[in-house]
Amino acid sequence: MLPTLADIFAAARRIRGVADATPLVPSVFMSGRIGADFLLKLENMQPIGAFKLRGALNAVAALEGASGVTCCSTGNHGRGVAFAARARGLRAVICMSNLVPQAKVDGIRALGAEVRIVGQSQDDAQAEAERLVAEEGLVEISPFDDPRVISGQGTIGLEILAKRPDIETLLVPLSGGGLAAGVALAAKSINPGVRVIGISMDRGAAMYESLRAGRPVEVEEVPSLADSLGGGIGLSNRLSFPMCRDLLDEIVLVSEDQIYHAMQVLYYEDRIVAEGACVVGLAAMLSGKVTPTGPTATIVTGRNLDMEIFTRIVTGQSVQLGDLVIEGRPYRRAA
Ligand SMILES: *Cc1c(COP(=O)(O)O)cnc(C)c1O
């Protein structure tokens, strides 16, 4: 069953006081650029440093009689599940691939969860989570294809529209699509006229390729500055694929160079430390791939990045991720 607006309101009650009410602040620089308010929903200020706590808390709250939980993750979902499991005294085993930055692994271990690093892709990590379900009886919580997770992420949409009912465009970072599905459901249920645009990096954009093909397809997972947006949507996707298909107005892709520049913009203009995945909305707007129409909001989804790489970016140095090299450029405010 697809989640409904009522499920999102129920999620909002469950996460209240722990994972809600992050600030919605204007970016003066971006507002000047688009000639209308450009707002940042600061999910980087969540206790685990990312929005995924919303969905994880909502999903773990529903469990009864489970001895423990497991999931595959690009890092932030695992941290949310670890946080939520610890609060309920449950065992948590988080499965991730070798592409996950060390900062994310450390954050998960610090919450007392067990970490399994397996293979080179989300699919490898997913296989390990499935093995743990079969052999150790753990309950798996999908990072995006779970009605409770989608409803939890959707509470962000409720909060944005409650504060700014005049929002015309929402720019949502897009990977497995749990965030975009939930936010689009909330926003369009309240105001069907809101334009919701999903944004992914142009290397390995699984939802984009799947929507083009008309069914979930596999993509090659490659290193990206937006590491939190990596991985597939699952070949047997039940929820986030149809919801993104039916609710998103458009999907826009941005390049690694554009992500690099947008990270500098968010840091120098708004003084915010955020992951590459968070700035894809800014990157899409700055590169002219999205046409501004009026008040716009984007979600600064998380801050769990390796500070060494971040330091290189804001000081204009080149960055190497696997076989990917992003040429350094000192920040210059474009005219
Ligand atoms: C998971 C994640 C996303 C994308 O969310 P999906 O529900 O997988 O589309 C974006 N940004 C960050 C920081 C994330 O951790």
XYZ file of N, CA and C and ligand atoms in Angstrom, residues 50-52 74 76-77 104 143-144 153 173-180 228-229 275 277-278 301-303, ligand 1:
93
model
N 21.732 14.240 9.459
C 21.036 14.021 8.183
C 19.551 13.732 8.427
N 18.738 14.004 7.390
C 17.281 13.859 7.496
C 16.831 12.436 7.737
N 17.679 11.448 7.429
C 17.234 10.056 7.441
C 16.763 9.580 8.807
N 24.057 3.964 2.243
C 25.228 4.726 1.823
C 25.771 5.525 3.014
N 23.982 7.428 5.741
C 23.092 8.216 6.594
C 21.866 7.437 7.076
N 21.324 6.592 6.240
C 20.200 5.756 6.688
C 20.686 4.833 7.815
N 31.310 8.483 7.814
C 29.983 7.899 8.017
C 30.085 6.594 8.810
N 16.233 1.676 2.930
C 16.501 3.113 3.028
C 15.474 3.982 2.302
N 14.708 3.406 1.383
C 13.780 4.263 0.612
C 12.499 3.547 0.197
N 10.192 10.698 5.928
C 10.881 11.737 5.133
C 9.873 12.800 4.676
N 17.015 16.587 -3.469
C 18.056 15.628 -3.832
C 17.448 14.235 -3.975
N 17.854 13.510 -5.005
C 17.164 12.258 -5.365
C 18.148 11.112 -5.551
N 17.914 10.042 -4.785
C 18.671 8.802 -4.984
C 17.667 7.664 -5.098
N 17.430 6.930 -4.002
C 16.426 5.875 -4.042
C 15.005 6.411 -4.099
N 14.843 7.684 -3.764
C 13.568 8.342 -3.958
C 12.626 8.330 -2.767
N 13.074 7.853 -1.617
C 12.210 7.897 -0.435
C 11.927 9.329 -0.010
N 12.957 10.141 -0.057
C 12.806 11.552 0.310
C 11.890 12.276 -0.678
N 12.185 12.140 -1.956
C 11.399 12.847 -2.977
C 9.950 12.366 -2.972
N 26.116 10.248 -1.091
C 24.838 9.814 -0.504
C 23.776 9.561 -1.566
N 24.021 9.969 -2.801
C 23.033 9.746 -3.865
C 23.355 8.508 -4.699
N 27.196 18.066 2.733
C 27.645 17.049 1.777
C 27.341 17.465 0.342
N 25.737 15.791 -1.743
C 24.347 15.441 -2.064
C 23.381 16.581 -1.782
N 23.754 17.483 -0.874
C 22.824 18.534 -0.426
C 22.766 19.711 -1.363
N 20.392 18.174 2.930
C 20.019 16.879 3.498
C 20.956 16.338 4.571
N 22.248 16.739 4.558
C 23.135 16.168 5.575
C 24.525 16.780 5.598
N 25.241 16.511 6.663
C 26.565 17.108 6.842
C 27.646 16.066 7.109
C 19.745 9.361 1.411
C 20.163 10.735 1.112
C 19.604 11.453 0.037
C 18.618 10.851 -0.947
O 17.484 10.272 -0.360
P 16.671 9.130 -1.137
O 15.471 8.875 -0.303
O 17.558 7.926 -1.240
O 16.345 9.641 -2.500
C 20.016 12.760 -0.142
N 20.933 13.342 0.653
C 21.485 12.689 1.693
C 22.500 13.392 2.535
C 21.127 11.361 1.962
O 21.686 10.719 2.992
